[in-house]
PDB file of C-alpha atoms in Angstrom:
ATOM      1  CA  MET F   1     231.191 164.562 121.255  1.00 50.00           C
ATOM      2  CA  ARG F   2     232.898 161.220 120.740  1.00 58.00           C
ATOM      3  CA  LYS F   3     232.076 160.510 124.615  1.00 59.00           C
ATOM      4  CA  SER F   4     228.710 161.083 124.222  1.00 59.00           C
ATOM      5  CA  THR F   5     228.546 159.119 121.070  1.00 64.00           C
ATOM      6  CA  LEU F   6     229.798 156.156 122.848  1.00 63.00           C
ATOM      7  CA  LEU F   7     227.670 156.516 125.943  1.00 65.00           C
ATOM      8  CA  LEU F   8     224.271 156.293 124.157  1.00 65.00           C
ATOM      9  CA  PRO F   9     224.976 152.817 122.885  1.00 67.00           C
ATOM     10  CA  ALA F  10     226.110 151.950 126.290  1.00 62.00           C
ATOM     11  CA  LEU F  11     222.970 153.130 128.021  1.00 63.00           C
ATOM     12  CA  VAL F  12     221.085 151.118 125.457  1.00 60.00           C
ATOM     13  CA  ILE F  13     222.581 147.882 126.073  1.00 63.00           C
ATOM     14  CA  VAL F  14     222.706 148.526 129.894  1.00 56.00           C
ATOM     15  CA  ALA F  15     218.645 149.288 129.874  1.00 59.00           C
ATOM     16  CA  ILE F  16     218.189 146.257 127.390  1.00 64.00           C
ATOM     17  CA  THR F  17     220.052 144.179 130.012  1.00 62.00           C
ATOM     18  CA  VAL F  18     218.152 145.383 132.923  1.00 58.00           C
ATOM     19  CA  LEU F  19     214.832 144.821 131.354  1.00 58.00           C
ATOM     20  CA  SER F  20     215.688 141.400 129.950  1.00 62.00           C
ATOM     21  CA  SER F  21     216.752 140.312 133.312  1.00 71.00           C
ATOM     22  CA  VAL F  22     213.509 141.565 135.016  1.00 73.00           C
ATOM     23  CA  PHE F  23     210.304 139.562 134.639  1.00 76.00           C
ATOM     24  CA  ILE F  24     206.725 139.711 136.155  1.00 77.00           C
ATOM     25  CA  VAL F  25     205.160 136.979 137.937  1.00 79.00           C
ATOM     26  CA  ASP F  26     201.347 137.041 137.920  1.00 81.00           C
ATOM     27  CA  GLU F  27     199.374 135.977 140.859  1.00 83.00           C
ATOM     28  CA  ARG F  28     197.474 133.574 138.171  1.00 86.00           C
ATOM     29  CA  GLU F  29     201.000 131.610 137.314  1.00 85.00           C
ATOM     30  CA  LYS F  30     203.881 130.147 138.390  1.00 85.00           C
ATOM     31  CA  ALA F  31     207.163 130.278 136.800  1.00 85.00           C
ATOM     32  CA  LEU F  32     210.381 128.166 136.307  1.00 80.00           C
ATOM     33  CA  VAL F  33     213.799 129.978 135.349  1.00 83.00           C
ATOM     34  CA  LEU F  34     216.047 127.474 133.164  1.00 81.00           C
ATOM     35  CA  GLN F  35     219.318 127.506 132.351  1.00 82.00           C
ATOM     36  CA  PHE F  36     220.327 125.448 129.485  1.00 80.00           C
ATOM     37  CA  GLY F  37     216.827 123.357 130.115  1.00 75.00           C
ATOM     38  CA  ARG F  38     217.681 122.797 133.667  1.00 79.00           C
ATOM     39  CA  VAL F  39     215.681 124.305 136.407  1.00 77.00           C
ATOM     40  CA  VAL F  40     217.492 126.689 138.560  1.00 79.00           C
ATOM     41  CA  SER F  41     214.761 128.775 140.284  1.00 78.00           C
ATOM     42  CA  VAL F  42     211.048 128.402 140.932  1.00 79.00           C
ATOM     43  CA  LYS F  43     208.821 131.616 141.153  1.00 82.00           C
ATOM     44  CA  GLU F  44     205.524 130.653 142.941  1.00 78.00           C
ATOM     45  CA  GLU F  45     205.055 134.224 144.522  1.00 80.00           C
ATOM     46  CA  PRO F  46     203.492 137.459 142.376  1.00 77.00           C
ATOM     47  CA  GLY F  47     205.830 139.892 141.601  1.00 73.00           C
ATOM     48  CA  LEU F  48     209.243 140.843 140.115  1.00 74.00           C
ATOM     49  CA  ALA F  49     211.692 138.697 139.577  1.00 73.00           C
ATOM     50  CA  PHE F  50     215.159 138.445 138.183  1.00 73.00           C
ATOM     51  CA  LYS F  51     217.170 135.960 135.753  1.00 74.00           C
ATOM     52  CA  ILE F  52     220.221 136.331 133.780  1.00 74.00           C
ATOM     53  CA  PRO F  53     219.802 137.655 130.566  1.00 77.00           C
ATOM     54  CA  LEU F  54     220.584 135.387 127.083  1.00 75.00           C
ATOM     55  CA  ILE F  55     221.395 132.705 129.452  1.00 81.00           C
ATOM     56  CA  GLN F  56     218.524 132.072 131.418  1.00 74.00           C
ATOM     57  CA  GLU F  57     214.961 131.640 130.156  1.00 81.00           C
ATOM     58  CA  VAL F  58     211.348 131.838 132.074  1.00 80.00           C
ATOM     59  CA  VAL F  59     208.732 129.045 131.597  1.00 81.00           C
ATOM     60  CA  ARG F  60     205.264 130.207 132.745  1.00 85.00           C
ATOM     61  CA  TYR F  61     202.488 127.404 134.005  1.00 84.00           C
ATOM     62  CA  ASP F  62     198.974 128.303 135.119  1.00 85.00           C
ATOM     63  CA  ASP F  63     198.625 128.368 138.854  1.00 85.00           C
ATOM     64  CA  ARG F  64     194.520 128.104 138.270  1.00 89.00           C
ATOM     65  CA  ILE F  65     192.212 125.110 138.733  1.00 90.00           C
ATOM     66  CA  LEU F  66     192.036 123.807 135.069  1.00 90.00           C
ATOM     67  CA  SER F  67     189.263 121.428 133.705  1.00 89.00           C
ATOM     68  CA  ARG F  68     190.042 118.887 131.131  1.00 90.00           C
ATOM     69  CA  ASP F  69     187.104 116.756 129.479  1.00 89.00           C
ATOM     70  CA  ILE F  70     188.012 113.203 129.154  1.00 87.00           C
ATOM     71  CA  ASP F  71     186.703 111.668 125.281  1.00 86.00           C
ATOM     72  CA  PRO F  72     183.634 109.466 125.884  1.00 86.00           C
ATOM     73  CA  LEU F  73     184.698 105.938 126.983  1.00 85.00           C
ATOM     74  CA  GLU F  74     182.974 102.407 126.599  1.00 84.00           C
ATOM     75  CA  ILE F  75     183.087 100.322 129.448  1.00 84.00           C
ATOM     76  CA  THR F  76     181.646  97.054 130.321  1.00 82.00           C
ATOM     77  CA  PRO F  77     180.533  96.836 134.296  1.00 85.00           C
ATOM     78  CA  SER F  78     180.390  93.560 136.214  1.00 84.00           C
ATOM     79  CA  ASP F  79     176.802  92.564 134.379  1.00 79.00           C
ATOM     80  CA  ASP F  80     178.117  93.049 130.906  1.00 76.00           C
ATOM     81  CA  ARG F  81     175.927  95.530 129.935  1.00 78.00           C
ATOM     82  CA  ARG F  82     178.126  98.165 127.716  1.00 80.00           C
ATOM     83  CA  LEU F  83     178.029 101.663 128.757  1.00 83.00           C
ATOM     84  CA  VAL F  84     179.590 104.916 127.396  1.00 85.00           C
ATOM     85  CA  VAL F  85     180.359 107.241 129.972  1.00 87.00           C
ATOM     86  CA  ASP F  86     181.301 110.858 129.379  1.00 86.00           C
ATOM     87  CA  ALA F  87     183.350 112.620 132.298  1.00 89.00           C
ATOM     88  CA  PHE F  88     185.974 115.379 132.906  1.00 89.00           C
ATOM     89  CA  ALA F  89     188.252 116.384 135.868  1.00 92.00           C
ATOM     90  CA  ARG F  90     189.404 119.348 137.656  1.00 93.00           C
ATOM     91  CA  TYR F  91     193.182 119.343 138.362  1.00 92.00           C
ATOM     92  CA  ARG F  92     195.928 122.049 139.007  1.00 91.00           C
ATOM     93  CA  ILE F  93     199.528 121.946 138.819  1.00 89.00           C
ATOM     94  CA  THR F  94     201.023 121.991 142.577  1.00 88.00           C
ATOM     95  CA  ASP F  95     204.717 121.358 141.707  1.00 88.00           C
ATOM     96  CA  VAL F  96     205.978 123.294 138.679  1.00 87.00           C
ATOM     97  CA  ASN F  97     209.731 121.556 139.126  1.00 86.00           C
ATOM     98  CA  ARG F  98     208.106 118.035 139.016  1.00 87.00           C
ATOM     99  CA  PHE F  99     205.672 119.178 136.379  1.00 87.00           C
ATOM    100  CA  ARG F 100     208.605 120.255 134.122  1.00 85.00           C
ATOM    101  CA  GLN F 101     210.564 117.075 134.759  1.00 85.00           C
ATOM    102  CA  ALA F 102     207.686 114.566 134.008  1.00 86.00           C
ATOM    103  CA  VAL F 103     206.628 116.291 130.308  1.00 85.00           C
ATOM    104  CA  GLY F 104     209.564 118.582 129.577  1.00 83.00           C
ATOM    105  CA  ALA F 105     208.994 120.895 126.493  1.00 81.00           C
ATOM    106  CA  GLY F 106     205.748 119.253 125.933  1.00 81.00           C
ATOM    107  CA  GLY F 107     204.063 121.254 128.650  1.00 83.00           C
ATOM    108  CA  ILE F 108     200.237 121.361 129.537  1.00 85.00           C
ATOM    109  CA  ALA F 109     199.170 119.387 126.130  1.00 88.00           C
ATOM    110  CA  THR F 110     201.570 116.607 126.988  1.00 89.00           C
ATOM    111  CA  ALA F 111     200.592 116.409 130.792  1.00 89.00           C
ATOM    112  CA  GLU F 112     196.683 116.503 129.971  1.00 89.00           C
ATOM    113  CA  ASN F 113     197.353 113.387 127.390  1.00 91.00           C
ATOM    114  CA  ARG F 114     199.089 111.442 130.057  1.00 91.00           C
ATOM    115  CA  LEU F 115     196.349 112.477 132.670  1.00 91.00           C
ATOM    116  CA  ASP F 116     193.606 111.494 130.074  1.00 91.00           C
ATOM    117  CA  SER F 117     195.420 107.836 129.928  1.00 91.00           C
ATOM    118  CA  ILE F 118     195.611 107.839 134.077  1.00 91.00           C
ATOM    119  CA  LEU F 119     191.626 109.127 134.192  1.00 91.00           C
ATOM    120  CA  ARG F 120     190.742 106.378 131.479  1.00 91.00           C
ATOM    121  CA  ALA F 121     192.557 103.741 133.141  1.00 91.00           C
ATOM    122  CA  GLN F 122     190.734 104.391 136.799  1.00 90.00           C
ATOM    123  CA  THR F 123     187.474 104.889 135.039  1.00 89.00           C
ATOM    124  CA  ARG F 124     187.777 101.324 133.694  1.00 89.00           C
ATOM    125  CA  GLU F 125     188.870  99.933 136.670  1.00 89.00           C
ATOM    126  CA  ILE F 126     186.106 101.401 139.147  1.00 89.00           C
ATOM    127  CA  LEU F 127     183.235 101.127 137.002  1.00 87.00           C
ATOM    128  CA  GLY F 128     184.277  97.535 135.695  1.00 86.00           C
ATOM    129  CA  SER F 129     183.985  96.532 138.974  1.00 87.00           C
ATOM    130  CA  VAL F 130     180.254  97.262 139.713  1.00 87.00           C
ATOM    131  CA  SER F 131     176.721  96.411 137.881  1.00 84.00           C
ATOM    132  CA  SER F 132     175.471  99.133 135.599  1.00 80.00           C
ATOM    133  CA  ASN F 133     172.750  99.546 138.163  1.00 81.00           C
ATOM    134  CA  ASP F 134     175.163 100.896 140.784  1.00 81.00           C
ATOM    135  CA  ILE F 135     176.546 103.571 138.277  1.00 81.00           C
ATOM    136  CA  LEU F 136     173.171 105.010 136.961  1.00 78.00           C
ATOM    137  CA  SER F 137     171.903 105.086 140.728  1.00 79.00           C
ATOM    138  CA  SER F 138     173.064 107.381 143.249  1.00 77.00           C
ATOM    139  CA  ASP F 139     176.052 105.406 144.385  1.00 78.00           C
ATOM    140  CA  ARG F 140     177.945 107.034 141.460  1.00 81.00           C
ATOM    141  CA  ALA F 141     178.680 110.079 143.549  1.00 84.00           C
ATOM    142  CA  ALA F 142     180.800 107.312 145.516  1.00 88.00           C
ATOM    143  CA  LEU F 143     182.189 105.785 142.419  1.00 87.00           C
ATOM    144  CA  MET F 144     183.278 109.032 141.016  1.00 89.00           C
ATOM    145  CA  LEU F 145     185.244 109.830 144.569  1.00 90.00           C
ATOM    146  CA  ARG F 146     186.975 106.305 144.129  1.00 90.00           C
ATOM    147  CA  ILE F 147     187.952 107.297 140.442  1.00 90.00           C
ATOM    148  CA  ARG F 148     189.469 110.301 141.864  1.00 91.00           C
ATOM    149  CA  ASN F 149     191.462 108.723 144.704  1.00 91.00           C
ATOM    150  CA  GLY F 150     192.651 106.317 142.613  1.00 89.00           C
ATOM    151  CA  ALA F 151     193.805 108.922 139.939  1.00 90.00           C
ATOM    152  CA  ILE F 152     195.646 111.141 142.782  1.00 91.00           C
ATOM    153  CA  ALA F 153     198.770 109.006 143.413  1.00 87.00           C
ATOM    154  CA  ASP F 154     199.454 108.559 139.794  1.00 88.00           C
ATOM    155  CA  ALA F 155     198.831 112.273 138.898  1.00 90.00           C
ATOM    156  CA  ARG F 156     200.906 113.249 141.718  1.00 89.00           C
ATOM    157  CA  ALA F 157     204.232 111.858 139.609  1.00 88.00           C
ATOM    158  CA  LEU F 158     203.412 114.693 137.070  1.00 89.00           C
ATOM    159  CA  GLY F 159     203.168 117.390 139.771  1.00 89.00           C
ATOM    160  CA  ILE F 160     199.595 117.582 139.273  1.00 90.00           C
ATOM    161  CA  THR F 161     196.855 117.307 141.892  1.00 91.00           C
ATOM    162  CA  ILE F 162     193.332 116.037 141.073  1.00 92.00           C
ATOM    163  CA  ILE F 163     190.918 117.921 142.623  1.00 92.00           C
ATOM    164  CA  ASP F 164     187.505 116.298 141.252  1.00 91.00           C
ATOM    165  CA  VAL F 165     186.403 113.853 138.945  1.00 91.00           C
ATOM    166  CA  ARG F 166     182.525 114.037 137.582  1.00 90.00           C
ATOM    167  CA  LEU F 167     180.776 111.870 135.415  1.00 87.00           C
ATOM    168  CA  LYS F 168     178.750 113.929 132.878  1.00 84.00           C
ATOM    169  CA  ARG F 169     176.752 111.697 130.784  1.00 81.00           C
ATOM    170  CA  THR F 170     176.492 107.617 131.079  1.00 79.00           C
ATOM    171  CA  ASP F 171     174.869 106.046 127.912  1.00 76.00           C
ATOM    172  CA  LEU F 172     174.029 103.078 126.091  1.00 71.00           C
ATOM    173  CA  PRO F 173     175.940 102.248 123.026  1.00 72.00           C
ATOM    174  CA  THR F 174     174.206 103.245 120.199  1.00 69.00           C
ATOM    175  CA  GLU F 175     173.890  99.876 118.489  1.00 65.00           C
ATOM    176  CA  ASN F 176     172.358  98.597 122.264  1.00 65.00           C
ATOM    177  CA  LEU F 177     169.650 101.085 122.468  1.00 65.00           C
ATOM    178  CA  ASP F 178     167.324  99.476 120.028  1.00 71.00           C
ATOM    179  CA  ALA F 179     167.639  96.083 121.798  1.00 70.00           C
ATOM    180  CA  THR F 180     167.269  98.033 125.343  1.00 70.00           C
ATOM    181  CA  PHE F 181     164.292  99.657 124.006  1.00 75.00           C
ATOM    182  CA  GLU F 182     162.742  96.485 122.447  1.00 79.00           C
ATOM    183  CA  ARG F 183     163.394  94.569 126.303  1.00 80.00           C
ATOM    184  CA  MET F 184     162.075  97.518 128.105  1.00 82.00           C
ATOM    185  CA  ARG F 185     159.008  97.541 126.022  1.00 86.00           C
ATOM    186  CA  ALA F 186     158.679  93.703 126.523  1.00 88.00           C
ATOM    187  CA  GLU F 187     159.043  93.964 130.230  1.00 89.00           C
ATOM    188  CA  ARG F 188     156.054  96.875 130.065  1.00 90.00           C
ATOM    189  CA  VAL F 189     153.720  94.543 128.050  1.00 90.00           C
ATOM    190  CA  ARG F 190     154.401  91.618 130.416  1.00 91.00           C
ATOM    191  CA  GLU F 191     153.655  93.793 133.272  1.00 91.00           C
ATOM    192  CA  ALA F 192     150.793  95.088 131.469  1.00 92.00           C
ATOM    193  CA  THR F 193     149.370  91.701 130.694  1.00 90.00           C
ATOM    194  CA  ASP F 194     149.717  90.433 134.533  1.00 91.00           C
ATOM    195  CA  GLU F 195     148.069  93.359 135.464  1.00 92.00           C
ATOM    196  CA  ARG F 196     145.170  92.541 133.195  1.00 92.00           C
ATOM    197  CA  ALA F 197     145.005  89.141 134.162  1.00 91.00           C
ATOM    198  CA  ARG F 198     144.840  89.953 137.890  1.00 91.00           C
ATOM    199  CA  GLY F 199     142.348  92.816 137.066  1.00 91.00           C
ATOM    200  CA  ASN F 200     140.082  90.038 135.236  1.00 91.00           C
ATOM    201  CA  GLU F 201     140.468  87.465 137.747  1.00 90.00           C
ATOM    202  CA  ALA F 202     139.188  89.978 140.354  1.00 91.00           C
ATOM    203  CA  ALA F 203     136.363  90.971 138.165  1.00 92.00           C
ATOM    204  CA  GLN F 204     135.361  87.552 137.693  1.00 92.00           C
ATOM    205  CA  ARG F 205     135.667  87.389 141.733  1.00 91.00           C
ATOM    206  CA  ILE F 206     133.291  90.127 142.141  1.00 92.00           C
ATOM    207  CA  ARG F 207     130.823  89.218 139.237  1.00 91.00           C
ATOM    208  CA  ALA F 208     130.640  85.442 140.740  1.00 90.00           C
ATOM    209  CA  GLN F 209     129.530  87.122 144.075  1.00 92.00           C
ATOM    210  CA  ALA F 210     127.310  89.819 142.776  1.00 92.00           C
ATOM    211  CA  ASP F 211     125.528  86.843 140.862  1.00 90.00           C
ATOM    212  CA  ARG F 212     125.279  84.543 143.929  1.00 91.00           C
ATOM    213  CA  THR F 213     123.956  87.614 145.648  1.00 91.00           C
ATOM    214  CA  VAL F 214     121.442  88.103 143.222  1.00 91.00           C
ATOM    215  CA  VAL F 215     120.250  84.879 143.575  1.00 90.00           C
ATOM    216  CA  GLU F 216     120.008  84.734 146.669  1.00 91.00           C
ATOM    217  CA  LEU F 217     118.091  87.826 147.046  1.00 91.00           C
ATOM    218  CA  VAL F 218     115.560  86.664 144.049  1.00 91.00           C
ATOM    219  CA  SER F 219     115.087  83.342 145.962  1.00 90.00           C
ATOM    220  CA  GLU F 220     114.547  84.831 149.227  1.00 91.00           C
ATOM    221  CA  ALA F 221     112.414  87.550 147.673  1.00 91.00           C
ATOM    222  CA  GLN F 222     110.366  84.614 145.726  1.00 91.00           C
ATOM    223  CA  ARG F 223     110.024  82.750 148.835  1.00 90.00           C
ATOM    224  CA  GLU F 224     108.152  85.760 150.946  1.00 91.00           C
ATOM    225  CA  ALA F 225     106.466  86.393 148.047  1.00 92.00           C
ATOM    226  CA  GLU F 226     104.909  82.890 147.560  1.00 91.00           C
ATOM    227  CA  ILE F 227     104.479  82.921 151.700  1.00 91.00           C
ATOM    228  CA  ILE F 228     102.639  85.965 151.411  1.00 92.00           C
ATOM    229  CA  ARG F 229     100.349  84.801 148.243  1.00 91.00           C
ATOM    230  CA  GLY F 230      99.635  81.394 150.020  1.00 91.00           C
ATOM    231  CA  GLU F 231      98.414  83.774 153.273  1.00 90.00           C
ATOM    232  CA  ALA F 232      96.524  85.871 151.217  1.00 90.00           C
ATOM    233  CA  ASP F 233      94.871  82.921 148.937  1.00 87.00           C
ATOM    234  CA  ALA F 234      94.177  81.303 152.762  1.00 87.00           C
ATOM    235  CA  GLU F 235      92.657  84.603 153.931  1.00 87.00           C
ATOM    236  CA  ARG F 236      90.546  85.281 150.522  1.00 84.00           C
ATOM    237  CA  ASN F 237      89.249  81.275 150.472  1.00 81.00           C
ATOM    238  CA  GLY F 238      88.646  81.944 154.572  1.00 83.00           C
ATOM    239  CA  ILE F 239      86.427  84.856 153.484  1.00 82.00           C
ATOM    240  CA  PHE F 240      84.544  83.197 150.667  1.00 75.00           C
ATOM    241  CA  ALA F 241      84.143  80.255 152.911  1.00 78.00           C
ATOM    242  CA  THR F 242      82.621  82.514 155.640  1.00 80.00           C
ATOM    243  CA  ALA F 243      80.443  84.530 152.896  1.00 74.00           C
ATOM    244  CA  TYR F 244      79.161  81.310 151.410  1.00 74.00           C
ATOM    245  CA  GLY F 245      78.354  79.738 154.737  1.00 74.00           C
ATOM    246  CA  ALA F 246      76.275  82.887 155.522  1.00 75.00           C
ATOM    247  CA  ASP F 247      74.317  82.757 152.490  1.00 73.00           C
ATOM    248  CA  PRO F 248      74.751  79.774 150.045  1.00 74.00           C
ATOM    249  CA  GLU F 249      72.186  80.659 147.981  1.00 74.00           C
ATOM    250  CA  PHE F 250      73.546  83.919 147.365  1.00 74.00           C
ATOM    251  CA  PHE F 251      76.831  83.159 146.664  1.00 75.00           C
ATOM    252  CA  GLU F 252      75.617  80.619 144.213  1.00 75.00           C
ATOM    253  CA  PHE F 253      73.824  83.371 142.378  1.00 74.00           C
ATOM    254  CA  TYR F 254      76.936  85.546 142.430  1.00 75.00           C
ATOM    255  CA  ARG F 255      79.245  82.896 141.181  1.00 75.00           C
ATOM    256  CA  SER F 256      76.726  82.246 138.344  1.00 74.00           C
ATOM    257  CA  LEU F 257      76.741  86.041 137.425  1.00 73.00           C
ATOM    258  CA  ASN F 258      80.329  86.173 137.108  1.00 76.00           C
ATOM    259  CA  ALA F 259      80.199  82.899 135.003  1.00 74.00           C
ATOM    260  CA  TYR F 260      77.840  84.318 132.576  1.00 69.00           C
ATOM    261  CA  ALA F 261      79.675  87.800 132.659  1.00 71.00           C
ATOM    262  CA  THR F 262      82.969  86.033 131.789  1.00 71.00           C
ATOM    263  CA  SER F 263      81.325  83.510 129.108  1.00 69.00           C
ATOM    264  CA  LEU F 264      78.772  85.680 127.482  1.00 65.00           C
ATOM    265  CA  GLN F 265      81.153  88.708 126.182  1.00 67.00           C
ATOM    266  CA  ALA F 266      81.058  90.231 122.698  1.00 64.00           C
ATOM    267  CA  GLY F 267      82.909  88.064 120.237  1.00 64.00           C
ATOM    268  CA  ASN F 268      82.928  85.039 122.522  1.00 57.00           C
ATOM    269  CA  SER F 269      79.108  83.973 123.418  1.00 59.00           C
ATOM    270  CA  THR F 270      78.555  81.208 121.223  1.00 66.00           C
ATOM    271  CA  MET F 271      78.365  78.049 123.615  1.00 64.00           C
ATOM    272  CA  VAL F 272      77.191  74.755 122.606  1.00 67.00           C
ATOM    273  CA  LEU F 273      75.546  73.371 125.457  1.00 63.00           C
ATOM    274  CA  SER F 274      72.385  71.051 126.480  1.00 67.00           C
ATOM    275  CA  PRO F 275      69.378  73.358 127.533  1.00 63.00           C
ATOM    276  CA  ASN F 276      68.963  71.447 130.523  1.00 68.00           C
ATOM    277  CA  ASN F 277      72.744  72.341 131.761  1.00 66.00           C
ATOM    278  CA  GLU F 278      73.000  73.548 135.155  1.00 66.00           C
ATOM    279  CA  PHE F 279      74.545  76.416 133.705  1.00 64.00           C
ATOM    280  CA  PHE F 280      71.420  78.093 132.737  1.00 62.00           C
ATOM    281  CA  ASN F 281      69.575  77.581 135.766  1.00 67.00           C
ATOM    282  CA  TYR F 282      69.578  81.343 136.135  1.00 64.00           C
ATOM    283  CA  LEU F 283      68.526  82.429 132.668  1.00 61.00           C
ATOM    284  CA  LYS F 284      65.569  80.148 132.562  1.00 61.00           C
ATOM    285  CA  SER F 285      64.139  81.181 135.895  1.00 52.00           C
ATOM    286  CA  SER F 286      61.099  83.652 136.171  1.00 54.00           C
ATOM    287  CA  ASP F 287      61.633  84.632 139.815  1.00 53.00           C
ATOM    288  CA  GLY F 288      65.335  84.666 140.414  1.00 48.00           C
ATOM    289  CA  LYS F 289      65.665  81.007 141.289  1.00 52.00           C
ATOM    290  CA  PRO F 290      66.963  77.888 139.445  1.00 50.00           C
ATOM    291  CA  ALA F 291      64.882  76.376 137.051  1.00 48.00           C
ATOM    292  CA  ALA F 292      64.644  72.825 139.451  1.00 47.00           C
ATOM    293  CA  ALA F 293      63.560  75.085 142.432  1.00 44.00           C
ATOM    294  CA  ALA F 294      60.805  76.743 140.076  1.00 40.00           C
ATOM    295  CA  GLN F 295      59.619  73.602 139.106  1.00 42.00           C
ATOM    296  CA  GLN F 296      59.071  72.324 142.731  1.00 40.00           C
TER     297      GLN F 296
END
């Protein structure tokens, strides 16, 4: 009875000791075995591992690719046009021993603070050496690669490998937006004014050419009309001359009738002439001849 009473606590102590000396390393992490704060073993392979109970302790670190957002950073490119840059980085803890030595008990929080400083410094240096147009153009991919390459060496001292750096957003500072918009608006107004001026110049050129064409066409038409009218008048006069030559007496009679029809119309038949005027020769004739011929 006495032996069994002593055996049970001993078994419990042994079980506790065994359990406390065994730990599991997950495939998503790496582990350090510390003894009085000093690294005595690095466990990178997943599975069971052992440590000395009470004397040694286990510190675990994430072995996956981690992401870190950098607080918005205001930079001044080479053209003095300030920009606010929002970036993030992907990194991985590749040397847990060096990582522990660099950050101590602060762990991931301390490491990320130092990583922020490295990335901010590299971002200022790289983006400050180029113009804002380069940052906003397709060249930004090369700039992100330069930032990553520049930060790799400093991050390696922390036991960290930087995998990628990306610029999420690049904006103007809030206080500069209104001035920038006004400048853009003024540029667009100037371009529109230039376009209108060029359009008006072209319109005036076309209008002047059209006016000149109209004048030339009208002048040519009038010239041709005058030629045709002159030819027609000549032809008419020729016909009249031929007809007059064929029967002068009948032609004289015909002209007198036309003169009577034109002059002696309703409302226009009052005439003040001498009764002996030649105009009335055919009116005073009894046989259709002029009065002078009848008297003969």
